[in-house]
mmCIF file of C-alpha atoms and ligand atoms in Angstrom:
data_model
loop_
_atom_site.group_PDB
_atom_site.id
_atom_site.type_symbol
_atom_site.label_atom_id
_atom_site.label_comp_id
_atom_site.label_asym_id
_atom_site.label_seq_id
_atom_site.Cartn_x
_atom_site.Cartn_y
_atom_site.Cartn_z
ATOM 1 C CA UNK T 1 24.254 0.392 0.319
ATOM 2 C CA UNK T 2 21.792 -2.305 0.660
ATOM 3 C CA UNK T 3 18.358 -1.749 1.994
ATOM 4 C CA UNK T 4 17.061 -4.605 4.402
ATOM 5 C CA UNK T 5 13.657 -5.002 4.671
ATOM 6 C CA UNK T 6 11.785 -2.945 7.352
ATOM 7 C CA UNK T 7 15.624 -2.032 8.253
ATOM 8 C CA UNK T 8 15.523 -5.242 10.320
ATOM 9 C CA UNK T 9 19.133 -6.082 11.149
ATOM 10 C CA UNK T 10 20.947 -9.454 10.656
ATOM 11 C CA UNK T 11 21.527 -11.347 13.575
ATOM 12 C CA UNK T 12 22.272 -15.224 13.841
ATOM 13 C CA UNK T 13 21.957 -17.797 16.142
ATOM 14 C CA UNK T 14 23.508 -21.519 16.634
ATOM 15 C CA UNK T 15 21.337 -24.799 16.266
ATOM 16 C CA UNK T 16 21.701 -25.468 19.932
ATOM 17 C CA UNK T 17 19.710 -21.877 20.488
ATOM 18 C CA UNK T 18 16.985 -23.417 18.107
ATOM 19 C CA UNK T 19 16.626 -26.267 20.212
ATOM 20 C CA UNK T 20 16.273 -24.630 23.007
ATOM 21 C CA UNK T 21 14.004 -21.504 21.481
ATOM 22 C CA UNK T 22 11.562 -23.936 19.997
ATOM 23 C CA UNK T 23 11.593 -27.448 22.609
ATOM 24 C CA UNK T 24 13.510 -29.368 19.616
ATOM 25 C CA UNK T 25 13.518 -32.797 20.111
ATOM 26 C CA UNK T 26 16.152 -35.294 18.090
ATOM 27 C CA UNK T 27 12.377 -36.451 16.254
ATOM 28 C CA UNK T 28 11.769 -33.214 15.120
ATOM 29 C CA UNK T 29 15.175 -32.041 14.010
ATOM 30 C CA UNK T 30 14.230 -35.305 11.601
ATOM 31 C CA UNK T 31 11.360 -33.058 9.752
ATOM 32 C CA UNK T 32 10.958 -31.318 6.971
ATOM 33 C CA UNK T 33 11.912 -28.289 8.394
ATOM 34 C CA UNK T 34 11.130 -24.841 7.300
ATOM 35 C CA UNK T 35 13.368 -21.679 8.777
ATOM 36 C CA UNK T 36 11.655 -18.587 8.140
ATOM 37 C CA UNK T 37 13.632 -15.140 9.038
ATOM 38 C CA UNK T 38 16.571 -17.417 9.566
ATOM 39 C CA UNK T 39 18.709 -14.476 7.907
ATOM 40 C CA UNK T 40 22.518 -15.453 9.069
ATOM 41 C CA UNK T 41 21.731 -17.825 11.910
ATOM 42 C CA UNK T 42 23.759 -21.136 11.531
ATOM 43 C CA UNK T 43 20.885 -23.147 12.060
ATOM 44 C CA UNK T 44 20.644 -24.604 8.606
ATOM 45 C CA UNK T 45 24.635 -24.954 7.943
ATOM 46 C CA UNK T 46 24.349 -26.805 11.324
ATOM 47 C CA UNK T 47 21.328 -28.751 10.747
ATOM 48 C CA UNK T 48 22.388 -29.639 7.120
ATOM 49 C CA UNK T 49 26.288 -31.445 8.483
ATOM 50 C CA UNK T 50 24.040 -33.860 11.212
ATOM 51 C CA UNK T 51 21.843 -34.949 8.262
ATOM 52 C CA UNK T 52 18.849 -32.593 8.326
ATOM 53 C CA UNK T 53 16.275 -31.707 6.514
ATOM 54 C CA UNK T 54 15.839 -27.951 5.970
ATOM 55 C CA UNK T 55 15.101 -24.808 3.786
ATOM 56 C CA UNK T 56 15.778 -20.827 5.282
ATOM 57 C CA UNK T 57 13.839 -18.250 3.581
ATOM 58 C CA UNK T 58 14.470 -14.697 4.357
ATOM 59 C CA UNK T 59 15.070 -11.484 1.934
ATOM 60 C CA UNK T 60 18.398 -11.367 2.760
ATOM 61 C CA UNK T 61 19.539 -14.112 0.857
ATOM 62 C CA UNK T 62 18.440 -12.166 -2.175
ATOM 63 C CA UNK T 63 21.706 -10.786 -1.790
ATOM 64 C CA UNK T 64 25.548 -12.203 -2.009
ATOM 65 C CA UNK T 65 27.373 -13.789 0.751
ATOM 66 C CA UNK T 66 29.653 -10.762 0.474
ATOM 67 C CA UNK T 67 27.136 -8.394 0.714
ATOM 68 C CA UNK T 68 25.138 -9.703 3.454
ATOM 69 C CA UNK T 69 28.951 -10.011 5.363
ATOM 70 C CA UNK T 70 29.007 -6.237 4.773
ATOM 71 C CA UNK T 71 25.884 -5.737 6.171
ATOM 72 C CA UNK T 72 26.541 -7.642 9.101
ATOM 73 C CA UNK T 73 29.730 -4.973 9.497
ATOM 74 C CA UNK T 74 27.658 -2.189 9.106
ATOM 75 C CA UNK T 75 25.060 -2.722 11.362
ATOM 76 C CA UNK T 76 27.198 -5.157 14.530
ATOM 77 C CA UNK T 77 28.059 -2.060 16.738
ATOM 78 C CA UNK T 78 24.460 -0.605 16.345
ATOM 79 C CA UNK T 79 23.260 -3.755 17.568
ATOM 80 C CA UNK T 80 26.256 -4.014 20.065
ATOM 81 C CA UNK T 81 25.584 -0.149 21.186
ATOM 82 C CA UNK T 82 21.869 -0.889 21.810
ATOM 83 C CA UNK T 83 22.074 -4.355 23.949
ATOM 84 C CA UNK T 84 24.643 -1.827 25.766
ATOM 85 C CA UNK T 85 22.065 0.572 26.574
ATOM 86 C CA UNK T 86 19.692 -2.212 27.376
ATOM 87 C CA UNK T 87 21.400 -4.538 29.293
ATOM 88 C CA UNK T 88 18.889 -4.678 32.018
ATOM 89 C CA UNK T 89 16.297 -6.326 29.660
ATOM 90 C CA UNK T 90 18.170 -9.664 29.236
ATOM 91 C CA UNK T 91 19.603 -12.383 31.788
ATOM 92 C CA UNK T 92 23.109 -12.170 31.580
ATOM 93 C CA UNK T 93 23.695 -16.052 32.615
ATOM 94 C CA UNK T 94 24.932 -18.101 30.221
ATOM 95 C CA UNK T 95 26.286 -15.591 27.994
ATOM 96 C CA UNK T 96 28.310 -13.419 30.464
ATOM 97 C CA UNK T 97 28.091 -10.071 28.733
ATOM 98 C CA UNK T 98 27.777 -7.640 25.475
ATOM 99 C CA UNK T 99 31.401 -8.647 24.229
ATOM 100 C CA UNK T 100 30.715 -12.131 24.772
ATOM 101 C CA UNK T 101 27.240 -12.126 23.006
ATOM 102 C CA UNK T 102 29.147 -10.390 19.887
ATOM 103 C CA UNK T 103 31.256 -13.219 19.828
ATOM 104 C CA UNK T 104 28.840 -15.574 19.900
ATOM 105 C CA UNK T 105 26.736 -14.230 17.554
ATOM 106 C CA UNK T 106 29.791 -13.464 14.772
ATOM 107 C CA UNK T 107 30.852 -17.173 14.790
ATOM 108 C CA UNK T 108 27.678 -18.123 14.277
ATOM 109 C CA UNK T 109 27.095 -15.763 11.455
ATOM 110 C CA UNK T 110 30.528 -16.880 9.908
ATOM 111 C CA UNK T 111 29.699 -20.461 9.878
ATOM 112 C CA UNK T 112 26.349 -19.188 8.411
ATOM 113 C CA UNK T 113 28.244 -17.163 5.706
ATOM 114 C CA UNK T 114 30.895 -20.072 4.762
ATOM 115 C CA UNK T 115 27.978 -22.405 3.798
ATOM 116 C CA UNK T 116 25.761 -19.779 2.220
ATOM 117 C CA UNK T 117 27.065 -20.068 -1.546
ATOM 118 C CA UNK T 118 26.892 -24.187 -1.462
ATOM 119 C CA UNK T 119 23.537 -23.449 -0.029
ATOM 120 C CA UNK T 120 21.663 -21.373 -2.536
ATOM 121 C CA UNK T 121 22.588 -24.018 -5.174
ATOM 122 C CA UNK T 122 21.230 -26.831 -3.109
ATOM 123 C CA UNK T 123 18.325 -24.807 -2.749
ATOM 124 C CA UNK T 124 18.585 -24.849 0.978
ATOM 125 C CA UNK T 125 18.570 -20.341 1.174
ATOM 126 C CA UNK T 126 15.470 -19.201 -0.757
ATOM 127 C CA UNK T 127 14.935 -15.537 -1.037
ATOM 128 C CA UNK T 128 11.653 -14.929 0.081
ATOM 129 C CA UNK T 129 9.267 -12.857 2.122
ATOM 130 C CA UNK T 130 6.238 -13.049 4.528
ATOM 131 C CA UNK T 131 3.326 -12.069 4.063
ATOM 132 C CA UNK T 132 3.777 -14.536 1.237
ATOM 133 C CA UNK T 133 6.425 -17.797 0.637
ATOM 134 C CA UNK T 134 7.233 -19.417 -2.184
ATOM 135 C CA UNK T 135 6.190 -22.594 -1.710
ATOM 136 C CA UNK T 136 3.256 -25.427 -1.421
ATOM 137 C CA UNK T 137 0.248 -26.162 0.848
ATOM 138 C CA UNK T 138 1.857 -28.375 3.591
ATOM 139 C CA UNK T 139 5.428 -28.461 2.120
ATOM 140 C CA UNK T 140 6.744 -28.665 5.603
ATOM 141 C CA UNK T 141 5.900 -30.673 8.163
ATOM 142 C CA UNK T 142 7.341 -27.914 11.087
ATOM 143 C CA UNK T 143 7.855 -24.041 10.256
ATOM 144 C CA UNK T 144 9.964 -22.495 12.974
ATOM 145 C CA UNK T 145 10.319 -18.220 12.900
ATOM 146 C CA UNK T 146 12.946 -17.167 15.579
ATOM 147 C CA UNK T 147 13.333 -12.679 16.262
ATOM 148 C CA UNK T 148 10.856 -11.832 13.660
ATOM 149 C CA UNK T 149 7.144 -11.527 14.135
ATOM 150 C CA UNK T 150 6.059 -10.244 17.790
ATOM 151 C CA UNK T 151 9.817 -9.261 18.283
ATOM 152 C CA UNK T 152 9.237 -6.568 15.752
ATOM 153 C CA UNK T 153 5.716 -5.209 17.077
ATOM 154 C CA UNK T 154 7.114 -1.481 15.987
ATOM 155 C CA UNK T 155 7.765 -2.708 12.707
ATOM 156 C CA UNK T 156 5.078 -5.145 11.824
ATOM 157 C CA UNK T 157 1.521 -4.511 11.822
ATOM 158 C CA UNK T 158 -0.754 -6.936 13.222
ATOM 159 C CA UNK T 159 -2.234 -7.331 9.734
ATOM 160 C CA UNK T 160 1.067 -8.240 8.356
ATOM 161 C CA UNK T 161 1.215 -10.453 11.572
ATOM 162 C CA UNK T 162 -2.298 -12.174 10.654
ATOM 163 C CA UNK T 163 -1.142 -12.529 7.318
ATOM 164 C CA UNK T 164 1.787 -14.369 7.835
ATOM 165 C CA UNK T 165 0.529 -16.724 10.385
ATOM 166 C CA UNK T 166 -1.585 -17.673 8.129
ATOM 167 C CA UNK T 167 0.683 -18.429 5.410
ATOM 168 C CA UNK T 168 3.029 -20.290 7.749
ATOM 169 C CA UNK T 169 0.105 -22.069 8.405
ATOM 170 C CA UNK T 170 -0.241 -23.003 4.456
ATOM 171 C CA UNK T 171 3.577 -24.178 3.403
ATOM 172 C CA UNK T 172 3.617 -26.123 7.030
ATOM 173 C CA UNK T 173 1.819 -28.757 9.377
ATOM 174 C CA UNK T 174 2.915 -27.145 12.360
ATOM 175 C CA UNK T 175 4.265 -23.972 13.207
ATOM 176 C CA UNK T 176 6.361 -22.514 16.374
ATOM 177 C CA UNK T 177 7.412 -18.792 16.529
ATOM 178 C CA UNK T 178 9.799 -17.190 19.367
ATOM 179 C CA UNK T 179 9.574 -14.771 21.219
ATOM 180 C CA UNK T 180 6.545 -13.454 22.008
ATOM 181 C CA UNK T 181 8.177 -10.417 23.180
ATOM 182 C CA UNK T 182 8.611 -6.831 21.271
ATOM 183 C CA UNK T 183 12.238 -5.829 21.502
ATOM 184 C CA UNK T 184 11.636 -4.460 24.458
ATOM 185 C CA UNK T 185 11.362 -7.515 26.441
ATOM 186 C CA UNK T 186 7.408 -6.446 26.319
ATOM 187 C CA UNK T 187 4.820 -9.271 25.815
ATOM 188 C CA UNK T 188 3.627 -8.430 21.741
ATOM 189 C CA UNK T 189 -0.211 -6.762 22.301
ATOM 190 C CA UNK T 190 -0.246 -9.181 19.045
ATOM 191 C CA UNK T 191 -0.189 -12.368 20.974
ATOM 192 C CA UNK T 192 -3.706 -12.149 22.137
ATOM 193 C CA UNK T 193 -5.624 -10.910 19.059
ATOM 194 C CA UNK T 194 -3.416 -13.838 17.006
ATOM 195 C CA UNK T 195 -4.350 -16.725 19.157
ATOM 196 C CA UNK T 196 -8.361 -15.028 19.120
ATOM 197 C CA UNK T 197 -7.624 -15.027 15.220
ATOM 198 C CA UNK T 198 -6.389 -18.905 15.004
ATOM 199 C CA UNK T 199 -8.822 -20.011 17.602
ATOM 200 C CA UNK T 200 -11.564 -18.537 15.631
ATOM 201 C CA UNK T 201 -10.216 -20.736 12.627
ATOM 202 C CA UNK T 202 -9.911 -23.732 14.396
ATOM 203 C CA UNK T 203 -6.798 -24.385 14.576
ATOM 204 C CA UNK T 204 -5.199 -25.981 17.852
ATOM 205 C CA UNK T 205 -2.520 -23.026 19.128
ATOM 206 C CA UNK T 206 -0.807 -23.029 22.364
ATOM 207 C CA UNK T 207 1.568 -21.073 24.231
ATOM 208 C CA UNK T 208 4.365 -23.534 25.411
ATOM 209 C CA UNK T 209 7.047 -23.278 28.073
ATOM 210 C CA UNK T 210 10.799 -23.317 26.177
ATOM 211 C CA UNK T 211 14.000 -24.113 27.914
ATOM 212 C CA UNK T 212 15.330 -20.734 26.870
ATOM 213 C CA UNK T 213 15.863 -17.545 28.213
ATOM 214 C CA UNK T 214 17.929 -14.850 27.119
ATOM 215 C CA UNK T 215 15.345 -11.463 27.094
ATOM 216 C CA UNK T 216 13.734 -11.485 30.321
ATOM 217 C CA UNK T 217 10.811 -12.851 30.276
ATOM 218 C CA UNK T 218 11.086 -14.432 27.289
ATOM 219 C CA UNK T 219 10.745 -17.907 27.978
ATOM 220 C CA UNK T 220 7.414 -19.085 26.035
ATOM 221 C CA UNK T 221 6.353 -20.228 22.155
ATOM 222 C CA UNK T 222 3.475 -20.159 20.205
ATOM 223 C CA UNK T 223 2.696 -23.798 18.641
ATOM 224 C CA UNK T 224 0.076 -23.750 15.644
ATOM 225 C CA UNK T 225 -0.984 -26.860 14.893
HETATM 226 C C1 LIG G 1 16.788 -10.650 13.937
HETATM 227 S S1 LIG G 1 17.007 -11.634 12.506
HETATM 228 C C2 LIG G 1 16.736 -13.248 13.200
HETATM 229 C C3 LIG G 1 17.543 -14.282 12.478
HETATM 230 C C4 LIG G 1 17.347 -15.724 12.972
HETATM 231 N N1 LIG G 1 15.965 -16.142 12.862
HETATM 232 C C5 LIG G 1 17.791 -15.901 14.383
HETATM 233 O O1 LIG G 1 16.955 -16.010 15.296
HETATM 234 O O2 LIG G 1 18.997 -15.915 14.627
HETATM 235 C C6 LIG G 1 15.467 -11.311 11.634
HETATM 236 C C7 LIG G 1 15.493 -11.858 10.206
HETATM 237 O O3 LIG G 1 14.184 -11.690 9.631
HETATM 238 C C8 LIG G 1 14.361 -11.418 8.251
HETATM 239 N N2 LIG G 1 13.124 -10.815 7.725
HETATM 240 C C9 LIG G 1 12.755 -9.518 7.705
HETATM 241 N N3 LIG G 1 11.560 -9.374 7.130
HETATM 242 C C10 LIG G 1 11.146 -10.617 6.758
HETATM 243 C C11 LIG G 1 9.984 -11.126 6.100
HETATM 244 N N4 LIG G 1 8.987 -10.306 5.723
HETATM 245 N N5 LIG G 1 9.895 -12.456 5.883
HETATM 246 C C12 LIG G 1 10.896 -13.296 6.282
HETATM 247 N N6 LIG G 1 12.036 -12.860 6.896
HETATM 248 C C13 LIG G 1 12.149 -11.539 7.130
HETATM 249 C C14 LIG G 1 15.550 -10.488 8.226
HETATM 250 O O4 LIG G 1 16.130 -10.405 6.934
HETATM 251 C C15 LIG G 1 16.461 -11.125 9.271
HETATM 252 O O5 LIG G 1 17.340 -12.057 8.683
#
């Protein structure tokens, strides 16, 4: 069996959900861009055929594309069972329902898995953790983190939080994380004491209205600069 870190399942999403998460715009998507907690989210494989400019770190990719497809077996119906049982907590608009939303996310994941191999060896999948990365001051010019910090409030202490704000702040010139809700479609009590923490440090943070909506509610970014 393989153990995920903070048992944190994997869960991908397309480009076009990137866009839309983090306010995207065709200038950006020309960056130096730096995916952390992409896990199996088709963002990079995407990114990569249009001409992009991109590296994905997550602990998963410590592991084989096999492997992480088993994973993503083992865990789907959890994640399937619990959206179930929570169905009140998203907007059911664009995606139409549970089955659907599998779909989606599978494909994505599949397209995700198909490049993963080519992508290690191009050095585009780095194995790799917060609270600390593996790479230079200002390697990036844009860090994006989609469903990790503030999503996993439960999971994550707001020291770990701190911590890795920080060092996204380190590898990259700018810095956008989504959502800035807990898993229960709560506002993080981490958002506050994080901007309070940047502020302090001078850096220029601000939470920014995104053209995405899926958890209710969850319509903002945070934007580090
Ligand atoms: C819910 S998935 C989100 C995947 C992708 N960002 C998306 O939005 O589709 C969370 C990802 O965070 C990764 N992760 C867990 N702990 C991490 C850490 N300390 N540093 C970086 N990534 C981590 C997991 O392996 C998993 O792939």
């Amino acid at each position: 069996m393989i153990i995920m870190y903070h048992n944190i399942k994997p869960w991908g999403r397309y480009l076009k959900e990137y866009v839309r998460m983090f306010n995207l715009t065709p200038d950006d998507l020309k960056r130096k861009i730096l995916g952390c907690g992409d896990g199996p989210a088709s963002f990079n494989a995407e990114l990569t055929e249009r001409g992009g400019n991109i590296i994905s770190v997550d602990p998963v990719y410590f592991f084989s594309a096999d492997q992480i497809r088993q994973r993503i077996h083992e865990t789907y119906n959890d994640i399937i069972d619990q959206t179930q049982k929570n169905q009140d907590k998203f907007i059911w608009q664009e995606i139409g329902s549970v089955e659907e939303l599998g779909r989606i996310r599978m494909s994505a994941m599949e397209k995700f898995l198909k490049d993963f191999s080519g992508g290690v060896v191009q050095n585009r999948y780095v194995s790799g953790e917060l609270p600390f990365l593996p790479f230079s001051d200002k390697e990036f010019d844009l860090a994006l983190c989609s469903h990790l910090l503030f999503l996993y409030t439960k999971n994550l202490s707001l020291e770990f939080h701190l911590k890795s704000v920080e060092e996204l702040c380190r590898v990259s010139n700018e810095v956008r994380i989504f959502p800035l809700l807990d898993v229960n479609a709560d506002r993080s009590p981490y958002v506050e004491p994080i901007i309070n923490f940047l502020r302090a440090r001078n850096r220029d943070v601000e939470e920014i209205k995104v053209a995405y909506e899926f958890q209710k509610g969850g319509n903002t970014m945070l934007r580090i600069c």
